[in-house]
Short mmCIF file of C-alpha atoms in Angstrom, two decimals:
data_model
loop_
_atom_site.label_atom_id
_atom_site.label_comp_id
_atom_site.label_asym_id
_atom_site.label_seq_id
_atom_site.Cartn_x
_atom_site.Cartn_y
_atom_site.Cartn_z
CA UNK A 19 -25.79 4.24 7.32
CA UNK A 20 -23.99 6.53 4.88
CA UNK A 21 -21.04 8.52 6.14
CA UNK A 22 -21.08 12.14 5.04
CA UNK A 23 -17.72 13.32 3.74
CA UNK A 24 -16.37 16.76 4.49
CA UNK A 25 -15.47 19.06 1.61
CA UNK A 26 -11.78 18.34 2.27
CA UNK A 27 -12.39 14.56 2.15
CA UNK A 28 -14.36 14.92 -1.10
CA UNK A 29 -11.55 16.95 -2.65
CA UNK A 30 -8.88 14.45 -1.60
CA UNK A 31 -11.03 11.63 -2.96
CA UNK A 32 -11.35 13.52 -6.27
CA UNK A 33 -7.59 13.99 -6.53
CA UNK A 34 -6.95 10.32 -5.70
CA UNK A 35 -9.48 9.32 -8.37
CA UNK A 36 -7.97 11.60 -11.03
CA UNK A 37 -4.42 10.40 -10.35
CA UNK A 38 -5.46 6.75 -10.18
CA UNK A 39 -7.34 7.08 -13.46
CA UNK A 40 -4.38 8.78 -15.16
CA UNK A 41 -2.07 6.00 -13.95
CA UNK A 42 -4.48 3.24 -15.01
CA UNK A 43 -4.85 4.82 -18.46
CA UNK A 44 -1.05 5.06 -18.76
CA UNK A 45 -1.16 8.84 -18.99
CA UNK A 46 1.19 8.73 -16.01
CA UNK A 47 3.66 5.90 -16.55
CA UNK A 48 5.58 3.98 -13.88
CA UNK A 49 8.53 6.02 -12.70
CA UNK A 50 6.94 9.36 -13.59
CA UNK A 51 7.77 12.00 -11.02
CA UNK A 52 4.68 13.66 -9.54
CA UNK A 53 5.58 17.27 -8.83
CA UNK A 54 3.19 18.79 -6.30
CA UNK A 55 3.15 22.27 -7.81
CA UNK A 56 2.23 20.86 -11.22
CA UNK A 57 -0.49 18.69 -9.71
CA UNK A 58 -1.90 21.66 -7.79
CA UNK A 59 -2.10 23.63 -11.00
CA UNK A 60 -3.39 20.91 -13.33
CA UNK A 61 -6.01 19.67 -10.85
CA UNK A 62 -6.93 23.14 -9.56
CA UNK A 63 -6.36 21.84 -6.08
CA UNK A 64 -5.00 22.88 -2.71
CA UNK A 65 -1.40 21.82 -2.02
CA UNK A 66 -2.35 20.18 1.30
CA UNK A 67 -5.06 18.16 -0.41
CA UNK A 68 -2.61 17.01 -3.08
CA UNK A 69 -0.15 15.95 -0.37
CA UNK A 70 -2.88 13.99 1.44
CA UNK A 71 -3.93 12.31 -1.82
CA UNK A 72 -0.33 11.31 -2.56
CA UNK A 73 -0.04 9.82 0.93
CA UNK A 74 -3.18 7.74 0.34
CA UNK A 75 -1.83 6.53 -2.99
CA UNK A 76 1.47 5.65 -1.29
CA UNK A 77 -0.43 3.53 1.27
CA UNK A 78 -1.93 1.63 -1.69
CA UNK A 79 1.53 1.24 -3.31
CA UNK A 80 0.34 3.15 -6.36
CA UNK A 81 2.82 5.94 -5.67
CA UNK A 82 6.22 5.81 -3.98
CA UNK A 83 7.29 8.76 -1.87
CA UNK A 84 11.05 9.16 -1.42
CA UNK A 85 12.56 11.57 1.11
CA UNK A 86 14.21 14.60 -0.51
CA UNK A 87 12.88 13.54 -3.92
CA UNK A 88 9.08 13.49 -3.83
CA UNK A 89 6.47 11.19 -5.26
CA UNK A 90 6.76 8.94 -8.30
CA UNK A 91 4.36 6.49 -9.91
CA UNK A 92 5.32 3.10 -8.50
CA UNK A 93 6.99 0.56 -10.72
CA UNK A 94 5.85 -2.96 -9.82
CA UNK A 95 8.53 -5.60 -9.96
CA UNK A 96 8.23 -8.70 -12.14
CA UNK A 97 7.70 -10.67 -8.94
CA UNK A 98 4.81 -8.38 -7.91
CA UNK A 99 3.15 -8.78 -11.31
CA UNK A 100 3.65 -12.55 -11.26
CA UNK A 101 2.13 -12.79 -7.77
CA UNK A 102 -0.89 -10.76 -8.84
CA UNK A 103 -1.53 -13.02 -11.83
CA UNK A 104 -1.09 -16.15 -9.68
CA UNK A 105 -3.63 -14.78 -7.19
CA UNK A 106 -6.07 -13.94 -9.97
CA UNK A 107 -5.70 -17.44 -11.45
CA UNK A 108 -6.65 -18.90 -8.07
CA UNK A 109 -9.50 -16.53 -7.27
CA UNK A 110 -11.28 -15.96 -10.57
CA UNK A 111 -12.20 -19.62 -11.30
CA UNK A 112 -13.62 -19.89 -7.77
CA UNK A 113 -15.81 -16.84 -8.37
CA UNK A 114 -17.03 -18.18 -11.71
CA UNK A 115 -17.79 -21.57 -10.11
CA UNK A 116 -20.20 -19.85 -7.71
CA UNK A 117 -22.32 -18.53 -10.57
CA UNK A 118 -25.30 -20.84 -10.98
CA UNK A 119 -27.96 -20.72 -13.70
CA UNK A 120 -30.44 -19.53 -11.05
CA UNK A 121 -28.20 -16.61 -10.15
CA UNK A 122 -27.77 -15.69 -13.81
CA UNK A 123 -31.55 -15.53 -14.26
CA UNK A 124 -32.04 -13.58 -11.03
CA UNK A 125 -29.34 -11.06 -11.92
CA UNK A 126 -29.79 -10.93 -15.72
CA UNK A 127 -30.77 -7.25 -15.82
CA UNK A 128 -27.75 -6.25 -13.73
CA UNK A 129 -25.45 -8.46 -15.82
CA UNK A 130 -26.66 -6.87 -19.06
CA UNK A 131 -26.23 -3.38 -17.60
CA UNK A 132 -22.70 -4.25 -16.49
CA UNK A 133 -21.89 -5.54 -19.98
CA UNK A 134 -23.22 -2.31 -21.55
CA UNK A 135 -21.15 -0.23 -19.12
CA UNK A 136 -18.06 -2.30 -19.82
CA UNK A 137 -18.45 -1.87 -23.59
CA UNK A 138 -18.84 1.90 -23.14
CA UNK A 139 -15.68 2.05 -21.02
CA UNK A 140 -13.73 0.06 -23.61
CA UNK A 141 -14.94 2.36 -26.38
CA UNK A 142 -13.77 5.39 -24.35
CA UNK A 143 -10.39 3.69 -23.77
CA UNK A 144 -10.92 4.22 -20.03
CA UNK A 145 -8.54 1.69 -18.48
CA UNK A 146 -9.41 2.68 -14.89
#
């Protein structure tokens, strides 16, 4: 059953998406201060919606919110990055091991579509 989002929820989701995409594409680098008034203007958004979006990003550790300073793009530590790569090294081979020839045949159309989409994203330099 699909959950219908309110207009406010859709707008917050849009802002989260735009900021996440900008961060992933390195348009907003780690340590960049996110000034609400500038975000409101550049995203043509409501200030309350921007604040809610920043809170969501803070819960995901994408943004850090400091009292009396505001929001900044989070800067992962070397330890964080190392732990992420260790986790990926453990998980990704297990996922690949589950792919059988039967599954490849059954999902070949979807796999080809995903490959086409991935190539298009790479060509657009969309790192999100």
